[in-house]
mmCIF file of C-alpha atoms and ligand atoms in Angstrom:
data_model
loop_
_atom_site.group_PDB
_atom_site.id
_atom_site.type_symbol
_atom_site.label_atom_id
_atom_site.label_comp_id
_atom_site.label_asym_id
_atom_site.label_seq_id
_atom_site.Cartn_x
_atom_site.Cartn_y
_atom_site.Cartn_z
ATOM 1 C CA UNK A 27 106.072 109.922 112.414
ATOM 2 C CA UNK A 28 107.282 108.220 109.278
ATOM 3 C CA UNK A 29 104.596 108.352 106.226
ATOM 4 C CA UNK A 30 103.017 104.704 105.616
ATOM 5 C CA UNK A 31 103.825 104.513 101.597
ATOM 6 C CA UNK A 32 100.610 103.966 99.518
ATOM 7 C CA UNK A 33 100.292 101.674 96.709
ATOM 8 C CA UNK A 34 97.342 102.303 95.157
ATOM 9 C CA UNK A 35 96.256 100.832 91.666
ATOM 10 C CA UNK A 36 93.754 103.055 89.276
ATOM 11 C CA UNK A 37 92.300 100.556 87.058
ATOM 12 C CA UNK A 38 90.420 102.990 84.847
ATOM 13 C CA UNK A 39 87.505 101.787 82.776
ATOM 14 C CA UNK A 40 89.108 98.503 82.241
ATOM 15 C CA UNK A 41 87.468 95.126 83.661
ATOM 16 C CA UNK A 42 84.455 92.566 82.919
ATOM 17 C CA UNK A 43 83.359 90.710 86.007
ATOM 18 C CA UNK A 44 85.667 87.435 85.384
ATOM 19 C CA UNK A 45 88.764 89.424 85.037
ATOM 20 C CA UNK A 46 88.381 92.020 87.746
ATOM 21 C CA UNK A 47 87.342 89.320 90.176
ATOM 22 C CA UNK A 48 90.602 87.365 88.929
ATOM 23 C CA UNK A 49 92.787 90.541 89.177
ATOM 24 C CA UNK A 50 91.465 91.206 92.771
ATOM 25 C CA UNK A 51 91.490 87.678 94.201
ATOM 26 C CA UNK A 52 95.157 87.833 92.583
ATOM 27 C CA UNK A 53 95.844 90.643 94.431
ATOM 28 C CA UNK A 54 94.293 89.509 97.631
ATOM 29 C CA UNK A 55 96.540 86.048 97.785
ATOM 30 C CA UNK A 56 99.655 88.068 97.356
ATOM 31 C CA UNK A 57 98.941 90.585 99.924
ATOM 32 C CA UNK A 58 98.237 87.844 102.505
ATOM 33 C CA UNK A 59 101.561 86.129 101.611
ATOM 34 C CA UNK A 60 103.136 89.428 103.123
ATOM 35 C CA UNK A 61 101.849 88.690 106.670
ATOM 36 C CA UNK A 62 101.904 91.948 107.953
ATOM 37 C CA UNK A 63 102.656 94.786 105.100
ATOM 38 C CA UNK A 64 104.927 97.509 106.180
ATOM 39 C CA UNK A 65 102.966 100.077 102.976
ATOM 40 C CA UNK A 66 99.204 100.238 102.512
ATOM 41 C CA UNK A 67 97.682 98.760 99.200
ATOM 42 C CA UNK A 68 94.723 99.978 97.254
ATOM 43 C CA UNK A 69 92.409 98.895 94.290
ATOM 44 C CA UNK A 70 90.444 101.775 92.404
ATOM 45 C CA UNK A 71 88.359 99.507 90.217
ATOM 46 C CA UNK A 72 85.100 101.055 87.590
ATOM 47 C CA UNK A 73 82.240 101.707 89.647
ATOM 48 C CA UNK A 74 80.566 98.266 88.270
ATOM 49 C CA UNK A 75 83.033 96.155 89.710
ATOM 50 C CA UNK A 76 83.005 97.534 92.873
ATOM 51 C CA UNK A 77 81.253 95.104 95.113
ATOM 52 C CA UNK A 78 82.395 92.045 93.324
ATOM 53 C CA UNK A 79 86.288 93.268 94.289
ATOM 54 C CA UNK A 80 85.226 94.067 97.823
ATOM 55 C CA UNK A 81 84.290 90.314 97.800
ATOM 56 C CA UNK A 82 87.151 89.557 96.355
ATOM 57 C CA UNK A 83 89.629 91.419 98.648
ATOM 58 C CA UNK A 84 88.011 89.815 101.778
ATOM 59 C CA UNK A 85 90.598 88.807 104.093
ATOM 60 C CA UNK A 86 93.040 90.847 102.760
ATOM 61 C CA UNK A 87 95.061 94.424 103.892
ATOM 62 C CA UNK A 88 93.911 95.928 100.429
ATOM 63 C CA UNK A 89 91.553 99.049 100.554
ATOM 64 C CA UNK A 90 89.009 99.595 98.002
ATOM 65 C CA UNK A 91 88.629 103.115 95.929
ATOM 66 C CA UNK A 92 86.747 104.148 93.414
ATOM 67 C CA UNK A 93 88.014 106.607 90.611
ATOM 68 C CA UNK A 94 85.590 109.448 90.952
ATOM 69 C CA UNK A 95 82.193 110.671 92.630
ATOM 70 C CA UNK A 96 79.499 113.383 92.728
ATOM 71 C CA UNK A 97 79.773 116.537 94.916
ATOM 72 C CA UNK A 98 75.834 115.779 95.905
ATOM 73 C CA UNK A 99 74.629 113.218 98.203
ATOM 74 C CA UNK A 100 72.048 112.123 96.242
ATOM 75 C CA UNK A 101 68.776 113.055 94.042
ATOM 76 C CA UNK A 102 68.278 113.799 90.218
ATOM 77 C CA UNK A 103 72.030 113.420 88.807
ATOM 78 C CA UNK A 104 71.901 110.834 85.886
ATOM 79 C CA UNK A 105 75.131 109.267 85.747
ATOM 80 C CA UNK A 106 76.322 110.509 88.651
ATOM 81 C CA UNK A 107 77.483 108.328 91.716
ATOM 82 C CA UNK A 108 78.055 109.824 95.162
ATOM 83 C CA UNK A 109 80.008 109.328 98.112
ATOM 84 C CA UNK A 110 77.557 108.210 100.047
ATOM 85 C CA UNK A 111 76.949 105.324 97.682
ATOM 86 C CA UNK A 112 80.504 104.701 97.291
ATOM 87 C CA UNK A 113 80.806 104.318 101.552
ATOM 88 C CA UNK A 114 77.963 101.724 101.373
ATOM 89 C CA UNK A 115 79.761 99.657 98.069
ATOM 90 C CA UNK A 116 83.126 99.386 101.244
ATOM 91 C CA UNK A 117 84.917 102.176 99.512
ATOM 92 C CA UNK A 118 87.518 103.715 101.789
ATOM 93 C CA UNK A 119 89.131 106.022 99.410
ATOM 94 C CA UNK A 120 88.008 107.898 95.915
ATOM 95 C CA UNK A 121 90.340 109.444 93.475
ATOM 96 C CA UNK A 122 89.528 112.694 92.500
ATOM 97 C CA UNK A 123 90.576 115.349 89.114
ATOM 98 C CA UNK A 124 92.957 112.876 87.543
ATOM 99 C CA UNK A 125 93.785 114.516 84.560
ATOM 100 C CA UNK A 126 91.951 112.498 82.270
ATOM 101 C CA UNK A 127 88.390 113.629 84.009
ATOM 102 C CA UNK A 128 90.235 117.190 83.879
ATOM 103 C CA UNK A 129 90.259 116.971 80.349
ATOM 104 C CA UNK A 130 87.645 114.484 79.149
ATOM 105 C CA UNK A 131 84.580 115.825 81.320
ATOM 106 C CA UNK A 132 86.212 119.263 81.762
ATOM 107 C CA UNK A 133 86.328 118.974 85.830
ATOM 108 C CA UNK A 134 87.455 122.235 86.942
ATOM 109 C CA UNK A 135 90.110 122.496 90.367
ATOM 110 C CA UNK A 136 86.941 124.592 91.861
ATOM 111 C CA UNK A 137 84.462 120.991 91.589
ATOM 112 C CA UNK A 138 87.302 118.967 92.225
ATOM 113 C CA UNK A 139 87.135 120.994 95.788
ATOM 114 C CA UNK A 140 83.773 120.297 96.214
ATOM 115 C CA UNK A 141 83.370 116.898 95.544
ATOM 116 C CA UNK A 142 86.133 116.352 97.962
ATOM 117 C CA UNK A 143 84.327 118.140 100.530
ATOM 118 C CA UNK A 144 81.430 115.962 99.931
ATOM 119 C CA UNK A 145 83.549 113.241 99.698
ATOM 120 C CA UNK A 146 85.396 114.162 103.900
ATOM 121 C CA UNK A 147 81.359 114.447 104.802
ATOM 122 C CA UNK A 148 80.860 110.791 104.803
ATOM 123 C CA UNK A 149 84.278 110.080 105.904
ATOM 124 C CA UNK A 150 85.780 108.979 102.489
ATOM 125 C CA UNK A 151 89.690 109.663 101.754
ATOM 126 C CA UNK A 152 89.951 111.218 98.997
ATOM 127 C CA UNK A 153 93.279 111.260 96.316
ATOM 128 C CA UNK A 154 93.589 114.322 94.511
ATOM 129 C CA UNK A 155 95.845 114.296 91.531
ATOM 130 C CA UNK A 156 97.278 117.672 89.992
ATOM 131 C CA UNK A 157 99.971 117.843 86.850
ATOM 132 C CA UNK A 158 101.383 119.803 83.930
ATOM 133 C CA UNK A 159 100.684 118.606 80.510
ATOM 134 C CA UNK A 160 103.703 118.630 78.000
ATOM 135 C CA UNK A 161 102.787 121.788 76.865
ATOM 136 C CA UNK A 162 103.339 123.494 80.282
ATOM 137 C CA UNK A 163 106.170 121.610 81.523
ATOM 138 C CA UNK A 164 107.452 123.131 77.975
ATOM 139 C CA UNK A 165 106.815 126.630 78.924
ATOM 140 C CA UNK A 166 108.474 126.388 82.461
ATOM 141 C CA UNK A 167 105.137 126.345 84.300
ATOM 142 C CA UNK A 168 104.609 122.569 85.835
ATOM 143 C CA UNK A 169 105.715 124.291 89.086
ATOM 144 C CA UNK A 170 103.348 126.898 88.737
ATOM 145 C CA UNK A 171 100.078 124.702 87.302
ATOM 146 C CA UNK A 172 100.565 122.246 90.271
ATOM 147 C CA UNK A 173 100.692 124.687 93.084
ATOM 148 C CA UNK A 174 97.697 126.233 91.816
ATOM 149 C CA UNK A 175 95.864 123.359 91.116
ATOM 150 C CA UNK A 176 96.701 122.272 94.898
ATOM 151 C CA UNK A 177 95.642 125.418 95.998
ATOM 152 C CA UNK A 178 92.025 125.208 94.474
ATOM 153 C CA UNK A 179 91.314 121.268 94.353
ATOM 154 C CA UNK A 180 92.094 120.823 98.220
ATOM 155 C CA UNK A 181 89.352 122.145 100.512
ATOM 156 C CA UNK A 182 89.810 123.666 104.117
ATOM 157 C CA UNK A 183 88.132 120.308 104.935
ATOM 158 C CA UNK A 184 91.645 118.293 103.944
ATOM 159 C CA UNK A 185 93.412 116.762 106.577
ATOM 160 C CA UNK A 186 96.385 114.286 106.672
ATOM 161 C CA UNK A 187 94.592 111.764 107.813
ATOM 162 C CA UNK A 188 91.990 112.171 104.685
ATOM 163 C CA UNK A 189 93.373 113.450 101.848
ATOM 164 C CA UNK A 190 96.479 112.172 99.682
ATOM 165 C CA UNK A 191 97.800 114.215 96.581
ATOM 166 C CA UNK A 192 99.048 112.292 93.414
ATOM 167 C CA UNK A 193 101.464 114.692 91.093
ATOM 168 C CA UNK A 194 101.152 112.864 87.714
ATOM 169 C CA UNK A 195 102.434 114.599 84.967
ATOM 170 C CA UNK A 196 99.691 114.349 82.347
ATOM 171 C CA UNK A 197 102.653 113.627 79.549
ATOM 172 C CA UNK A 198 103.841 110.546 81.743
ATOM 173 C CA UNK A 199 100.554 108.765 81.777
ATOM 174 C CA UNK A 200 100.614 105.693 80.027
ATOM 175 C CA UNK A 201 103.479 106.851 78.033
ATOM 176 C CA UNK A 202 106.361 105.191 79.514
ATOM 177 C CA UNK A 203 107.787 108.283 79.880
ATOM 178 C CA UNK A 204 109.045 109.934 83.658
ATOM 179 C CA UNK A 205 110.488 113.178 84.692
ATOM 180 C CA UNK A 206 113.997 113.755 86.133
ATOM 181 C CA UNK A 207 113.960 112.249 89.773
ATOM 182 C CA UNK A 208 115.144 116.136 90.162
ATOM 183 C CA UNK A 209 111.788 117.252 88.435
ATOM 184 C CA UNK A 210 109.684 114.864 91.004
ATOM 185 C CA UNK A 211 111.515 116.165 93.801
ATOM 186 C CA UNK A 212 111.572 119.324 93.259
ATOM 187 C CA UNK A 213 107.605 119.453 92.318
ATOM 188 C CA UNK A 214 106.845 116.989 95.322
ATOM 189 C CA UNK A 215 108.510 119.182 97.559
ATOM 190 C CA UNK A 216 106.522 122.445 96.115
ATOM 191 C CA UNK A 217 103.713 120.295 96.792
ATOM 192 C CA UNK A 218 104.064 119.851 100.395
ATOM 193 C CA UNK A 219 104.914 123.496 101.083
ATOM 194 C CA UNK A 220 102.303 124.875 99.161
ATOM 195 C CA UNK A 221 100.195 122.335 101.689
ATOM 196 C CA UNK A 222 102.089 123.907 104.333
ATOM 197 C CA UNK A 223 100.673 127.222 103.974
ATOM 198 C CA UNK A 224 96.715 125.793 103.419
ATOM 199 C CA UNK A 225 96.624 123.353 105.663
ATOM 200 C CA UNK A 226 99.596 124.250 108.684
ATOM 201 C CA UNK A 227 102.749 122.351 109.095
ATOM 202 C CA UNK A 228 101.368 119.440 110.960
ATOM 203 C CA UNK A 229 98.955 118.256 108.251
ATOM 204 C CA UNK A 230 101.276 118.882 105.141
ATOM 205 C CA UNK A 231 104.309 117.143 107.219
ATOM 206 C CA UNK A 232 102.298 114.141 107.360
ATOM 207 C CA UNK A 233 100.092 114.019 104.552
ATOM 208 C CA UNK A 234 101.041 111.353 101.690
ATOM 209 C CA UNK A 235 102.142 112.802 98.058
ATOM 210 C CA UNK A 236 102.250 110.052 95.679
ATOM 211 C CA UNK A 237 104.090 109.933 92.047
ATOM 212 C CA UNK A 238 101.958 108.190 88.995
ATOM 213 C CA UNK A 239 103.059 107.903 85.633
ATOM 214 C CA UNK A 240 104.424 105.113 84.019
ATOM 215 C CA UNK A 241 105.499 103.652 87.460
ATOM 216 C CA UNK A 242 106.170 100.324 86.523
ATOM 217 C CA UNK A 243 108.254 97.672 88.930
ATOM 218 C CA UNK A 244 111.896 98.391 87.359
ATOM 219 C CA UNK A 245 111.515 102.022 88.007
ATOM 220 C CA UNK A 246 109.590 101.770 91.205
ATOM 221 C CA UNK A 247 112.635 101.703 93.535
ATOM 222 C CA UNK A 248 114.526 105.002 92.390
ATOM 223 C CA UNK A 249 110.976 107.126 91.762
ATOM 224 C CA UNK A 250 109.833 105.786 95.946
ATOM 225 C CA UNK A 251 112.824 106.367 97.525
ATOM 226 C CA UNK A 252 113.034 109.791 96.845
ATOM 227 C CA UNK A 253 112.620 112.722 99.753
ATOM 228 C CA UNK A 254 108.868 113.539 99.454
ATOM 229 C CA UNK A 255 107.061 110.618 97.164
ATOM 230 C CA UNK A 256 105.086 108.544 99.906
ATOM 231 C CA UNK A 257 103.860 105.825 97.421
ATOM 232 C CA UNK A 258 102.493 105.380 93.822
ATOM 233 C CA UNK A 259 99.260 106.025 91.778
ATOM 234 C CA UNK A 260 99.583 103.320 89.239
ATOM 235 C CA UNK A 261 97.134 102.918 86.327
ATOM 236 C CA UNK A 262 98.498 100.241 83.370
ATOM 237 C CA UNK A 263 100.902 98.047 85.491
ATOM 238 C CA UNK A 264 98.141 97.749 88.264
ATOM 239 C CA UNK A 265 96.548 95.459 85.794
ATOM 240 C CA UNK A 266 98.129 92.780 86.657
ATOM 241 C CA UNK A 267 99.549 91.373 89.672
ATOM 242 C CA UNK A 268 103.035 90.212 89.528
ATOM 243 C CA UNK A 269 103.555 93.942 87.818
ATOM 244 C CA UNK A 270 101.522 95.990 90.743
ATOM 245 C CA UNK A 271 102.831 93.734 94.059
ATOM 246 C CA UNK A 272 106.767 93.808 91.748
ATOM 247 C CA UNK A 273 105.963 97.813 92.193
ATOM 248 C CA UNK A 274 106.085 97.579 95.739
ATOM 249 C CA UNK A 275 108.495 94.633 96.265
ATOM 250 C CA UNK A 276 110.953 96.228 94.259
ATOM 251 C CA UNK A 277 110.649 99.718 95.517
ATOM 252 C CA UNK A 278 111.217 97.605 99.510
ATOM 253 C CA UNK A 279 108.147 99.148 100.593
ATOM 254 C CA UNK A 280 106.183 96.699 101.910
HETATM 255 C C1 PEP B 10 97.221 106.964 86.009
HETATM 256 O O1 PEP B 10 96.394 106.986 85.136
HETATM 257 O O2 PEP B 10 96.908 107.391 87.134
HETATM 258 C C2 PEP B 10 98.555 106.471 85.698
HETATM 259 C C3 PEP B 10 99.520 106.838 86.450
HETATM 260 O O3 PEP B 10 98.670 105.661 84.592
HETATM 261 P P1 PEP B 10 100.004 104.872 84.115
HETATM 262 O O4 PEP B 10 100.615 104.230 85.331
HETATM 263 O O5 PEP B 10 99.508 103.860 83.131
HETATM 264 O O6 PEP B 10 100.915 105.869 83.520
#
């Protein structure tokens, strides 16, 4: 069974009301001019925008996300907002240990586990990002930090039907930089045997590994049609419309 090819758009903490609503409802018109996508899309708006993009999206084959959530159901956790909560916003999918909660809340692989466990308990999909900073990619050990943060962010509780993995090399993000389509492949391809031996053959066969960095729409079609790269976490060009939909036009995914 082929892998459906995600498109899925991190907006980060980016987005009043008016232009969220406007970026969704953009979103939403193109998607129904498709008909009948071949790829699935996805919005990961802030937390406050949540239900006004559900709204938004109505009618349309775009999933919501959001970008993060607790490992507890509920109960005294200022700040904190948990799966269960993201469920009843319409949330079908939640991002979890992108690299900039790794480094700007210190999120550890081990929590990252847990709040994806959590997360599978109330039947959220979850999208759990792993990558090398410059530093290690420097030192020769991007193969080695991914595989290890695969190993202790995904929990026995990962299936293919509710888990994705995004590889985003932490020096790509929002730099217009990329690795070598040789890098991605070669790192993607780690990726899924790594899953392999956690998961079995069946679930890391089918399970989606997406590429993010700097994925923009004119180098969308070489980065998705390598072997292993079953869509795209995008974060700046997902901001706006004719950039996220030229992602996947280009690339002939949907
Ligand atoms: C991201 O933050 O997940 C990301 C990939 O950002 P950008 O596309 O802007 O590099």
């Amino acid at each position: 069974m082929a892998r459906k090819k995600l498109i899925a758009g991190n907006w980060k903490m980016n987005g009043l009301l008016a232009d969220g609503t406007t970026l969704a409802k953009g979103i939403a018109e193109e998607v129904k001019k498709i008909g009948k996508p071949q790829c699935e899309f996805l919005v990961c708006p802030p937390f406050t925008l949540l239900s006004a993009v559900k709204k938004a999206l109505r009618g349309a084959k775009v999933a919501l996300g959001a970008q993060d959530c607790s490992s507890e159901d509920k109960g005294a956790h200022t700040g904190d907002v948990s799966p269960v909560m993201l469920k009843d916003c319409g949330c079908q999918y939640v991002i979890l240990g992108h690299s900039e909660r790794r480094a700007d809340h210190k999120e550890s692989s081990e929590l990252v586990n847990k709040k994806a466990q959590a997360a599978h308990k109330h039947d959220l999909k979850t999208i759990i990002c792993v990558g090398e900073t410059l530093e290690e990619r420097e030192a020769g050990k991007a193969l080695e930090i991914c595989t290890t943060q695969v190993i202790d962010s995904v929990p026995d509780t990962s299936t293919w039907q509710n888990t994705v993995i995004a590889y985003e090399p932490v020096w790509a993000i929002g730099t217009g930089k990329i690795p070598t389509t040789k890098d991605v492949e070669e790192i993607h391809a780690a990726i899924r045997k790594t899953l392999s031996k956690k998961l079995g053959k069946g679930n890391a066969n089918k399970m989606r590994i997406l590429y993010g960095g700097s994925v923009k729409p004119n180098n969308a079609k070489e980065l998705l049609s390598l072997e292993d790269v079953d869509g795209a976490l995008i974060g700046g060009a997902s901001l706006k419309v004719e950039d996220f939909l030229g992602i996947a036009k280009n690339a002939g995914v949907c």
